[in-house]
């Protein structure tokens, strides 16, 4: 198993709607290898989620795993590895919440994005079994960010003002100086 190259914003594959997977395809050895490679890639890059289009494969599959130790996302708590295939999303609470999002396909930047605070995701797992989860708060944002990749969207599309798009090191510096002032 190996880490794959992550494609960056500008690559047209990130703008395609990813192809739904058949049951046979989900259960194939090829998909088992893809899942292992996506996990390796996500870990190598220090991400908390990754979608197949980000490694240039336009298939409707993404992974989420939040490790307690991830220094890039202090909002996040432990969340076990979840493999999401052919997802459908339903908004359960339209009230918006905002977080500074980052993306492996948009290196060095962070953007403030507001999204619904509670969603339901119906999907197939790696064994092609139907699953349904309800995600709230930061986790709702993580799911919506990853699912966006399967529908040809990138978080920067949802940043309302370019002033809310920053280099990560500037954002961290700003947050540190705000902290020391209060
Ligand atoms: Zn992303």
Short mmCIF file of N, CA and C and ligand atoms in Angstrom, two decimals:
data_model
loop_
_atom_site.label_atom_id
_atom_site.label_comp_id
_atom_site.label_asym_id
_atom_site.label_seq_id
_atom_site.Cartn_x
_atom_site.Cartn_y
_atom_site.Cartn_z
N UNK A 1 0.86 -1.19 0.00
CA UNK A 1 0.00 0.00 0.00
C UNK A 1 0.89 1.23 0.00
N UNK A 2 0.37 2.28 -0.59
CA UNK A 2 1.26 3.44 -0.70
C UNK A 2 0.48 4.74 -0.78
N UNK A 3 1.15 5.80 -0.35
CA UNK A 3 0.56 7.13 -0.45
C UNK A 3 0.56 7.56 -1.92
N UNK A 4 -0.53 8.16 -2.34
CA UNK A 4 -0.67 8.60 -3.73
C UNK A 4 -0.45 10.12 -3.80
N UNK A 5 -0.27 10.61 -5.03
CA UNK A 5 -0.09 12.04 -5.23
C UNK A 5 -1.45 12.74 -5.12
N UNK A 6 -1.51 13.81 -4.33
CA UNK A 6 -2.75 14.57 -4.19
C UNK A 6 -2.78 15.65 -5.27
N UNK A 7 -3.88 15.68 -6.04
CA UNK A 7 -3.99 16.71 -7.08
C UNK A 7 -4.51 18.01 -6.45
N UNK A 8 -4.18 19.12 -7.08
CA UNK A 8 -4.45 20.44 -6.49
C UNK A 8 -5.54 21.19 -7.27
N UNK A 9 -6.09 22.18 -6.59
CA UNK A 9 -7.10 23.04 -7.21
C UNK A 9 -6.60 23.53 -8.56
N UNK A 10 -7.44 23.42 -9.58
CA UNK A 10 -7.04 23.74 -10.95
C UNK A 10 -7.10 22.49 -11.81
N UNK A 11 -6.88 21.33 -11.18
CA UNK A 11 -7.00 20.06 -11.90
C UNK A 11 -8.49 19.79 -12.16
N UNK A 12 -8.88 19.61 -13.43
CA UNK A 12 -10.31 19.46 -13.75
C UNK A 12 -10.99 18.27 -13.09
N UNK A 13 -10.24 17.26 -12.68
CA UNK A 13 -10.87 16.08 -12.04
C UNK A 13 -11.59 16.50 -10.75
N UNK A 14 -11.06 17.53 -10.07
CA UNK A 14 -11.69 18.00 -8.84
C UNK A 14 -13.04 18.66 -9.11
N UNK A 15 -13.31 18.98 -10.35
CA UNK A 15 -14.57 19.65 -10.71
C UNK A 15 -15.60 18.71 -11.31
N UNK A 16 -15.25 17.43 -11.44
CA UNK A 16 -16.19 16.46 -12.00
C UNK A 16 -17.07 15.89 -10.89
N UNK A 17 -18.27 15.45 -11.28
CA UNK A 17 -19.11 14.70 -10.34
C UNK A 17 -18.60 13.27 -10.36
N UNK A 18 -18.22 12.77 -9.17
CA UNK A 18 -17.62 11.44 -9.09
C UNK A 18 -18.65 10.36 -9.40
N UNK A 19 -18.20 9.30 -10.03
CA UNK A 19 -19.08 8.23 -10.48
C UNK A 19 -19.50 7.33 -9.30
N UNK A 20 -20.79 7.04 -9.24
CA UNK A 20 -21.28 6.12 -8.20
C UNK A 20 -20.67 4.73 -8.44
N UNK A 21 -20.44 4.01 -7.34
CA UNK A 21 -19.81 2.70 -7.45
C UNK A 21 -20.87 1.59 -7.40
N UNK A 22 -20.64 0.52 -8.16
CA UNK A 22 -21.55 -0.63 -8.11
C UNK A 22 -21.14 -1.50 -6.91
N UNK A 23 -22.07 -2.37 -6.49
CA UNK A 23 -21.79 -3.27 -5.36
C UNK A 23 -20.55 -4.12 -5.68
N UNK A 24 -20.53 -4.65 -6.90
CA UNK A 24 -19.42 -5.51 -7.33
C UNK A 24 -18.08 -4.75 -7.24
N UNK A 25 -18.14 -3.50 -7.67
CA UNK A 25 -16.93 -2.66 -7.65
C UNK A 25 -16.47 -2.39 -6.20
N UNK A 26 -17.45 -2.11 -5.33
CA UNK A 26 -17.12 -1.81 -3.92
C UNK A 26 -16.39 -3.00 -3.29
N UNK A 27 -16.86 -4.22 -3.63
CA UNK A 27 -16.31 -5.42 -2.99
C UNK A 27 -15.04 -5.94 -3.68
N UNK A 28 -14.58 -5.25 -4.70
CA UNK A 28 -13.43 -5.74 -5.48
C UNK A 28 -12.11 -5.50 -4.75
N UNK A 29 -11.11 -6.27 -5.15
CA UNK A 29 -9.75 -6.10 -4.60
C UNK A 29 -9.21 -4.71 -4.93
N UNK A 30 -9.57 -4.23 -6.11
CA UNK A 30 -9.11 -2.90 -6.54
C UNK A 30 -9.57 -1.81 -5.56
N UNK A 31 -10.82 -1.93 -5.09
CA UNK A 31 -11.35 -0.93 -4.15
C UNK A 31 -10.69 -1.10 -2.78
N UNK A 32 -10.44 -2.33 -2.36
CA UNK A 32 -9.72 -2.55 -1.08
C UNK A 32 -8.37 -1.84 -1.12
N UNK A 33 -7.69 -1.96 -2.26
CA UNK A 33 -6.38 -1.32 -2.39
C UNK A 33 -6.54 0.21 -2.42
N UNK A 34 -7.57 0.68 -3.12
CA UNK A 34 -7.81 2.13 -3.18
C UNK A 34 -8.04 2.69 -1.76
N UNK A 35 -8.85 1.99 -0.96
CA UNK A 35 -9.13 2.45 0.41
C UNK A 35 -7.83 2.51 1.22
N UNK A 36 -7.02 1.46 1.12
CA UNK A 36 -5.74 1.43 1.86
C UNK A 36 -4.83 2.58 1.39
N UNK A 37 -4.80 2.81 0.09
CA UNK A 37 -3.95 3.88 -0.45
C UNK A 37 -4.48 5.26 -0.03
N UNK A 38 -5.80 5.43 -0.03
CA UNK A 38 -6.38 6.72 0.41
C UNK A 38 -6.03 6.98 1.88
N UNK A 39 -6.11 5.93 2.69
CA UNK A 39 -5.78 6.08 4.11
C UNK A 39 -4.31 6.46 4.29
N UNK A 40 -3.45 5.77 3.56
CA UNK A 40 -2.00 6.09 3.62
C UNK A 40 -1.75 7.53 3.18
N UNK A 41 -2.45 7.96 2.13
CA UNK A 41 -2.25 9.31 1.60
C UNK A 41 -2.72 10.35 2.62
N UNK A 42 -3.90 10.11 3.20
CA UNK A 42 -4.45 11.04 4.18
C UNK A 42 -3.50 11.17 5.37
N UNK A 43 -2.97 10.06 5.84
CA UNK A 43 -2.05 10.09 6.99
C UNK A 43 -0.75 10.79 6.63
N UNK A 44 -0.23 10.48 5.45
CA UNK A 44 1.04 11.09 5.03
C UNK A 44 0.92 12.60 4.93
N UNK A 45 -0.29 13.08 4.57
CA UNK A 45 -0.49 14.51 4.36
C UNK A 45 -1.03 15.21 5.62
N UNK A 46 -1.33 14.42 6.65
CA UNK A 46 -1.84 15.01 7.90
C UNK A 46 -3.27 15.51 7.80
N UNK A 47 -4.08 14.88 6.96
CA UNK A 47 -5.48 15.29 6.80
C UNK A 47 -6.42 14.53 7.73
N UNK A 48 -7.66 14.98 7.80
CA UNK A 48 -8.69 14.29 8.58
C UNK A 48 -9.77 13.70 7.67
N UNK A 49 -9.60 13.92 6.39
CA UNK A 49 -10.52 13.35 5.41
C UNK A 49 -9.86 13.41 4.05
N UNK A 50 -10.30 12.51 3.17
CA UNK A 50 -9.79 12.53 1.80
C UNK A 50 -10.83 11.88 0.89
N UNK A 51 -10.97 12.40 -0.31
CA UNK A 51 -11.92 11.85 -1.27
C UNK A 51 -11.14 11.36 -2.49
N UNK A 52 -11.66 10.28 -3.11
CA UNK A 52 -10.95 9.68 -4.24
C UNK A 52 -10.59 10.69 -5.35
N UNK A 53 -11.49 11.65 -5.67
CA UNK A 53 -11.10 12.62 -6.72
C UNK A 53 -9.80 13.37 -6.39
N UNK A 54 -9.48 13.48 -5.10
CA UNK A 54 -8.25 14.19 -4.71
C UNK A 54 -6.98 13.43 -5.09
N UNK A 55 -7.11 12.14 -5.39
CA UNK A 55 -5.96 11.42 -5.92
C UNK A 55 -6.17 11.10 -7.41
N UNK A 56 -7.09 11.85 -8.02
CA UNK A 56 -7.29 11.75 -9.46
C UNK A 56 -8.21 10.63 -9.89
N UNK A 57 -8.95 10.05 -8.93
CA UNK A 57 -9.86 8.94 -9.25
C UNK A 57 -11.29 9.40 -9.01
N UNK A 58 -12.05 9.56 -10.10
CA UNK A 58 -13.38 10.16 -10.00
C UNK A 58 -14.43 9.11 -9.64
N UNK A 59 -14.34 8.60 -8.40
CA UNK A 59 -15.30 7.63 -7.88
C UNK A 59 -15.88 8.17 -6.60
N UNK A 60 -17.15 7.81 -6.32
CA UNK A 60 -17.86 8.36 -5.17
C UNK A 60 -17.48 7.63 -3.88
N UNK A 61 -16.28 7.91 -3.40
CA UNK A 61 -15.81 7.30 -2.16
C UNK A 61 -14.89 8.28 -1.43
N UNK A 62 -15.13 8.39 -0.12
CA UNK A 62 -14.23 9.23 0.68
C UNK A 62 -14.05 8.61 2.07
N UNK A 63 -13.03 9.09 2.77
CA UNK A 63 -12.67 8.58 4.10
C UNK A 63 -12.64 9.74 5.08
N UNK A 64 -13.03 9.47 6.31
CA UNK A 64 -12.86 10.45 7.39
C UNK A 64 -12.24 9.72 8.57
N UNK A 65 -11.24 10.31 9.17
CA UNK A 65 -10.66 9.78 10.42
C UNK A 65 -9.99 10.94 11.14
N UNK A 66 -10.43 11.16 12.37
CA UNK A 66 -9.84 12.26 13.14
C UNK A 66 -9.08 11.67 14.32
N UNK A 67 -7.80 11.88 14.32
CA UNK A 67 -6.98 11.40 15.43
C UNK A 67 -6.81 12.54 16.41
N UNK A 68 -6.82 12.20 17.67
CA UNK A 68 -6.77 13.20 18.74
C UNK A 68 -5.53 14.08 18.60
N UNK A 69 -4.48 13.48 18.05
CA UNK A 69 -3.20 14.17 18.02
C UNK A 69 -3.02 15.10 16.82
N UNK A 70 -4.04 15.20 15.93
CA UNK A 70 -3.84 16.00 14.72
C UNK A 70 -3.69 17.49 15.06
N UNK A 71 -2.51 18.06 14.83
CA UNK A 71 -2.26 19.44 15.23
C UNK A 71 -2.96 20.46 14.33
N UNK A 72 -3.41 20.05 13.15
CA UNK A 72 -4.04 21.00 12.22
C UNK A 72 -5.47 21.33 12.63
N UNK A 73 -6.11 20.44 13.37
CA UNK A 73 -7.53 20.65 13.70
C UNK A 73 -7.77 20.46 15.19
N UNK A 74 -7.69 21.54 15.92
CA UNK A 74 -7.85 21.45 17.37
C UNK A 74 -9.33 21.32 17.77
N UNK A 75 -10.24 21.66 16.83
CA UNK A 75 -11.69 21.55 17.13
C UNK A 75 -12.12 20.09 17.20
N UNK A 76 -11.30 19.21 16.63
CA UNK A 76 -11.76 17.85 16.40
C UNK A 76 -11.42 16.93 17.55
N UNK A 77 -12.33 16.00 17.82
CA UNK A 77 -12.02 14.96 18.79
C UNK A 77 -11.85 13.65 18.02
N UNK A 78 -11.50 12.61 18.74
CA UNK A 78 -11.32 11.30 18.12
C UNK A 78 -12.52 10.88 17.30
N UNK A 79 -12.31 10.47 16.08
CA UNK A 79 -13.41 9.94 15.28
C UNK A 79 -12.86 8.77 14.47
N UNK A 80 -13.48 7.60 14.59
CA UNK A 80 -12.90 6.41 13.97
C UNK A 80 -12.95 6.47 12.44
N UNK A 81 -12.09 5.69 11.83
CA UNK A 81 -12.04 5.63 10.37
C UNK A 81 -13.41 5.23 9.83
N UNK A 82 -13.96 6.06 8.95
CA UNK A 82 -15.26 5.81 8.34
C UNK A 82 -15.10 5.91 6.83
N UNK A 83 -15.56 4.89 6.14
CA UNK A 83 -15.47 4.85 4.67
C UNK A 83 -16.87 5.07 4.11
N UNK A 84 -16.99 6.09 3.29
CA UNK A 84 -18.30 6.54 2.82
C UNK A 84 -18.35 6.41 1.30
N UNK A 85 -19.32 5.61 0.84
CA UNK A 85 -19.44 5.35 -0.60
C UNK A 85 -20.85 5.74 -1.06
N UNK A 86 -20.95 6.35 -2.23
CA UNK A 86 -22.24 6.77 -2.83
C UNK A 86 -23.14 7.53 -1.85
N UNK A 87 -22.62 8.53 -1.15
CA UNK A 87 -23.43 9.19 -0.11
C UNK A 87 -24.54 10.08 -0.65
N UNK A 88 -25.61 10.18 0.18
CA UNK A 88 -26.68 11.16 -0.03
C UNK A 88 -26.75 11.98 1.24
N UNK A 89 -26.92 13.27 1.09
CA UNK A 89 -26.92 14.12 2.28
C UNK A 89 -28.29 14.77 2.47
N UNK A 90 -28.73 14.83 3.73
CA UNK A 90 -29.97 15.52 4.09
C UNK A 90 -29.65 16.52 5.20
N UNK A 91 -30.09 17.75 5.01
CA UNK A 91 -29.83 18.77 6.04
C UNK A 91 -30.89 18.63 7.12
N UNK A 92 -30.45 18.49 8.37
CA UNK A 92 -31.39 18.34 9.49
C UNK A 92 -31.56 19.65 10.26
N UNK A 93 -30.57 20.52 10.18
CA UNK A 93 -30.66 21.83 10.84
C UNK A 93 -30.01 22.85 9.93
N UNK A 94 -30.83 23.76 9.41
CA UNK A 94 -30.32 24.72 8.42
C UNK A 94 -29.53 25.86 9.03
N UNK A 95 -29.58 25.98 10.37
CA UNK A 95 -28.76 27.03 11.00
C UNK A 95 -27.30 26.83 10.63
N UNK A 96 -26.65 27.95 10.30
CA UNK A 96 -25.27 27.84 9.81
C UNK A 96 -24.27 27.96 10.95
N UNK A 97 -23.15 27.28 10.77
CA UNK A 97 -22.02 27.43 11.67
C UNK A 97 -20.77 27.57 10.81
N UNK A 98 -19.80 28.34 11.30
CA UNK A 98 -18.60 28.57 10.50
C UNK A 98 -17.34 28.00 11.14
N UNK A 99 -16.47 27.46 10.28
CA UNK A 99 -15.15 27.00 10.73
C UNK A 99 -14.12 27.41 9.69
N UNK A 100 -12.88 27.54 10.12
CA UNK A 100 -11.77 27.75 9.19
C UNK A 100 -11.39 26.40 8.61
N UNK A 101 -11.70 26.20 7.33
CA UNK A 101 -11.44 24.92 6.69
C UNK A 101 -10.13 24.94 5.91
N UNK A 102 -9.54 23.77 5.84
CA UNK A 102 -8.35 23.58 5.01
C UNK A 102 -8.58 22.40 4.11
N UNK A 103 -7.73 22.22 3.11
CA UNK A 103 -7.93 21.13 2.16
C UNK A 103 -6.58 20.70 1.60
N UNK A 104 -6.39 19.39 1.50
CA UNK A 104 -5.12 18.88 0.97
C UNK A 104 -4.92 19.31 -0.49
N UNK A 105 -6.00 19.62 -1.18
CA UNK A 105 -5.90 20.05 -2.58
C UNK A 105 -5.72 21.56 -2.72
N UNK A 106 -5.74 22.26 -1.57
CA UNK A 106 -5.54 23.72 -1.57
C UNK A 106 -4.49 24.02 -0.48
N UNK A 107 -3.24 23.64 -0.72
CA UNK A 107 -2.24 23.70 0.34
C UNK A 107 -1.99 25.12 0.85
N UNK A 108 -1.65 25.19 2.13
CA UNK A 108 -1.24 26.43 2.82
C UNK A 108 -2.35 27.41 3.12
N UNK A 109 -3.54 27.20 2.58
CA UNK A 109 -4.62 28.17 2.78
C UNK A 109 -5.67 27.65 3.76
N UNK A 110 -6.38 28.60 4.35
CA UNK A 110 -7.55 28.30 5.16
C UNK A 110 -8.65 29.29 4.77
N UNK A 111 -9.89 28.80 4.76
CA UNK A 111 -11.00 29.69 4.44
C UNK A 111 -12.13 29.49 5.44
N UNK A 112 -12.80 30.59 5.79
CA UNK A 112 -13.91 30.51 6.74
C UNK A 112 -15.18 30.20 5.96
N UNK A 113 -15.79 29.06 6.28
CA UNK A 113 -16.97 28.59 5.54
C UNK A 113 -18.11 28.32 6.50
N UNK A 114 -19.28 28.82 6.14
CA UNK A 114 -20.48 28.55 6.94
C UNK A 114 -21.30 27.45 6.27
N UNK A 115 -21.69 26.49 7.06
CA UNK A 115 -22.47 25.35 6.55
C UNK A 115 -23.54 24.98 7.58
N UNK A 116 -24.59 24.26 7.13
CA UNK A 116 -25.60 23.77 8.08
C UNK A 116 -24.96 22.97 9.22
N UNK A 117 -25.53 23.13 10.43
CA UNK A 117 -24.84 22.55 11.58
C UNK A 117 -25.18 21.08 11.88
N UNK A 118 -26.20 20.56 11.20
CA UNK A 118 -26.55 19.15 11.43
C UNK A 118 -27.03 18.51 10.13
N UNK A 119 -26.42 17.40 9.78
CA UNK A 119 -26.78 16.70 8.54
C UNK A 119 -26.88 15.20 8.77
N UNK A 120 -27.63 14.57 7.88
CA UNK A 120 -27.68 13.09 7.88
C UNK A 120 -27.05 12.60 6.59
N UNK A 121 -26.22 11.58 6.70
CA UNK A 121 -25.58 11.00 5.52
C UNK A 121 -26.02 9.55 5.42
N UNK A 122 -26.60 9.20 4.28
CA UNK A 122 -26.92 7.80 3.98
C UNK A 122 -25.91 7.33 2.93
N UNK A 123 -25.28 6.20 3.19
CA UNK A 123 -24.18 5.78 2.32
C UNK A 123 -23.99 4.27 2.41
N UNK A 124 -23.06 3.77 1.61
CA UNK A 124 -22.66 2.36 1.72
C UNK A 124 -21.28 2.32 2.35
N UNK A 125 -21.07 1.32 3.21
CA UNK A 125 -19.73 1.17 3.79
C UNK A 125 -18.87 0.30 2.88
N UNK A 126 -17.67 -0.04 3.36
CA UNK A 126 -16.71 -0.79 2.53
C UNK A 126 -17.17 -2.21 2.24
N UNK A 127 -18.20 -2.69 3.00
CA UNK A 127 -18.78 -4.01 2.72
C UNK A 127 -20.06 -3.89 1.90
N UNK A 128 -20.30 -2.69 1.37
CA UNK A 128 -21.49 -2.38 0.55
C UNK A 128 -22.78 -2.46 1.35
N UNK A 129 -22.67 -2.33 2.68
CA UNK A 129 -23.88 -2.33 3.52
C UNK A 129 -24.37 -0.90 3.70
N UNK A 130 -25.69 -0.70 3.63
CA UNK A 130 -26.24 0.66 3.84
C UNK A 130 -26.02 1.12 5.28
N UNK A 131 -25.62 2.37 5.42
CA UNK A 131 -25.39 2.96 6.74
C UNK A 131 -26.00 4.35 6.74
N UNK A 132 -26.28 4.85 7.94
CA UNK A 132 -26.81 6.20 8.06
C UNK A 132 -26.21 6.82 9.31
N UNK A 133 -25.70 8.02 9.20
CA UNK A 133 -25.17 8.68 10.39
C UNK A 133 -25.68 10.12 10.44
N UNK A 134 -25.77 10.63 11.65
CA UNK A 134 -26.12 12.03 11.85
C UNK A 134 -24.86 12.72 12.38
N UNK A 135 -24.45 13.79 11.71
CA UNK A 135 -23.24 14.52 12.12
C UNK A 135 -23.62 15.94 12.51
N UNK A 136 -23.08 16.38 13.65
CA UNK A 136 -23.35 17.73 14.15
C UNK A 136 -22.05 18.47 14.35
N UNK A 137 -22.18 19.80 14.50
CA UNK A 137 -21.05 20.66 14.86
C UNK A 137 -19.88 20.48 13.87
N UNK A 138 -18.65 20.43 14.39
CA UNK A 138 -17.50 20.37 13.49
C UNK A 138 -17.56 19.16 12.56
N UNK A 139 -18.04 18.03 13.10
CA UNK A 139 -18.13 16.82 12.29
C UNK A 139 -19.07 17.01 11.09
N UNK A 140 -20.12 17.79 11.26
CA UNK A 140 -21.04 18.07 10.14
C UNK A 140 -20.28 18.82 9.04
N UNK A 141 -19.41 19.72 9.44
CA UNK A 141 -18.59 20.45 8.46
C UNK A 141 -17.62 19.51 7.75
N UNK A 142 -16.99 18.61 8.52
CA UNK A 142 -16.03 17.67 7.92
C UNK A 142 -16.73 16.81 6.86
N UNK A 143 -17.91 16.28 7.20
CA UNK A 143 -18.66 15.47 6.23
C UNK A 143 -19.03 16.28 5.00
N UNK A 144 -19.53 17.48 5.21
CA UNK A 144 -19.97 18.28 4.06
C UNK A 144 -18.78 18.66 3.17
N UNK A 145 -17.63 18.94 3.79
CA UNK A 145 -16.42 19.26 3.02
C UNK A 145 -16.01 18.07 2.13
N UNK A 146 -15.99 16.86 2.73
CA UNK A 146 -15.56 15.68 1.96
C UNK A 146 -16.58 15.33 0.88
N UNK A 147 -17.88 15.38 1.21
CA UNK A 147 -18.90 15.06 0.22
C UNK A 147 -18.89 16.06 -0.93
N UNK A 148 -18.58 17.31 -0.63
CA UNK A 148 -18.45 18.31 -1.69
C UNK A 148 -17.48 17.84 -2.78
N UNK A 149 -16.37 17.21 -2.36
CA UNK A 149 -15.38 16.74 -3.34
C UNK A 149 -16.00 15.74 -4.33
N UNK A 150 -17.01 14.99 -3.87
CA UNK A 150 -17.64 13.99 -4.74
C UNK A 150 -18.63 14.64 -5.71
N UNK A 151 -18.95 15.91 -5.44
CA UNK A 151 -19.89 16.63 -6.31
C UNK A 151 -19.20 17.77 -7.06
N UNK A 152 -17.86 17.71 -7.13
CA UNK A 152 -17.11 18.69 -7.93
C UNK A 152 -16.93 20.04 -7.28
N UNK A 153 -17.13 20.09 -5.97
CA UNK A 153 -16.99 21.38 -5.27
C UNK A 153 -15.77 21.38 -4.36
N UNK A 154 -15.23 22.59 -4.15
CA UNK A 154 -14.09 22.79 -3.25
C UNK A 154 -14.52 23.88 -2.26
N UNK A 155 -13.97 23.82 -1.02
CA UNK A 155 -14.47 24.75 0.00
C UNK A 155 -14.37 26.22 -0.41
N UNK A 156 -13.36 26.54 -1.23
CA UNK A 156 -13.20 27.95 -1.62
C UNK A 156 -14.44 28.48 -2.35
N UNK A 157 -15.22 27.60 -2.99
CA UNK A 157 -16.47 28.00 -3.65
C UNK A 157 -17.46 28.58 -2.63
N UNK A 158 -17.30 28.18 -1.37
CA UNK A 158 -18.28 28.53 -0.34
C UNK A 158 -17.78 29.63 0.60
N UNK A 159 -16.59 30.15 0.34
CA UNK A 159 -16.06 31.27 1.13
C UNK A 159 -16.74 32.54 0.61
N UNK A 160 -17.42 33.28 1.52
CA UNK A 160 -18.26 34.38 1.05
C UNK A 160 -17.49 35.63 0.65
N UNK A 161 -16.29 35.81 1.21
CA UNK A 161 -15.50 36.98 0.88
C UNK A 161 -14.04 36.58 0.81
N UNK A 162 -13.30 37.16 -0.09
CA UNK A 162 -11.88 36.80 -0.20
C UNK A 162 -11.10 37.20 1.05
N UNK A 163 -11.68 38.10 1.85
CA UNK A 163 -11.04 38.44 3.13
C UNK A 163 -11.08 37.27 4.10
N UNK A 164 -11.96 36.31 3.80
CA UNK A 164 -12.08 35.13 4.66
C UNK A 164 -11.26 33.95 4.12
N UNK A 165 -10.32 34.28 3.25
CA UNK A 165 -9.39 33.28 2.74
C UNK A 165 -7.99 33.76 3.13
N UNK A 166 -7.28 32.90 3.86
CA UNK A 166 -5.98 33.33 4.41
C UNK A 166 -4.93 32.24 4.26
N UNK A 167 -3.68 32.67 4.29
CA UNK A 167 -2.60 31.70 4.44
C UNK A 167 -2.64 31.17 5.87
N UNK A 168 -2.44 29.86 5.98
CA UNK A 168 -2.56 29.21 7.28
C UNK A 168 -1.64 29.83 8.33
N UNK A 169 -0.39 30.14 7.95
CA UNK A 169 0.53 30.67 8.96
C UNK A 169 0.10 32.05 9.43
N UNK A 170 -0.49 32.86 8.54
CA UNK A 170 -1.00 34.18 8.95
C UNK A 170 -2.20 34.02 9.89
N UNK A 171 -3.07 33.06 9.57
CA UNK A 171 -4.24 32.82 10.41
C UNK A 171 -3.82 32.40 11.82
N UNK A 172 -2.86 31.49 11.90
CA UNK A 172 -2.39 31.02 13.20
C UNK A 172 -1.78 32.17 13.99
N UNK A 173 -0.99 33.00 13.29
CA UNK A 173 -0.37 34.15 13.94
C UNK A 173 -1.43 35.11 14.49
N UNK A 174 -2.47 35.34 13.69
CA UNK A 174 -3.57 36.23 14.09
C UNK A 174 -4.31 35.68 15.30
N UNK A 175 -4.58 34.37 15.25
CA UNK A 175 -5.30 33.75 16.37
C UNK A 175 -4.46 33.78 17.65
N UNK A 176 -3.14 33.58 17.51
CA UNK A 176 -2.26 33.63 18.69
C UNK A 176 -2.25 35.02 19.28
N UNK A 177 -2.18 36.04 18.41
CA UNK A 177 -2.10 37.42 18.94
C UNK A 177 -3.44 37.84 19.54
N UNK A 178 -4.57 37.36 18.98
CA UNK A 178 -5.88 37.63 19.57
C UNK A 178 -6.00 37.01 20.95
N UNK A 179 -5.44 35.80 21.06
CA UNK A 179 -5.48 35.07 22.33
C UNK A 179 -4.70 35.83 23.41
N UNK A 180 -3.54 36.35 23.03
CA UNK A 180 -2.68 37.00 24.04
C UNK A 180 -3.24 38.36 24.44
N UNK A 181 -4.16 38.92 23.61
CA UNK A 181 -4.78 40.19 23.96
C UNK A 181 -5.94 40.05 24.95
N UNK A 182 -6.50 38.85 25.01
CA UNK A 182 -7.69 38.67 25.88
C UNK A 182 -7.32 37.97 27.19
ZN1 LIG B 1 -10.76 18.96 0.78
#
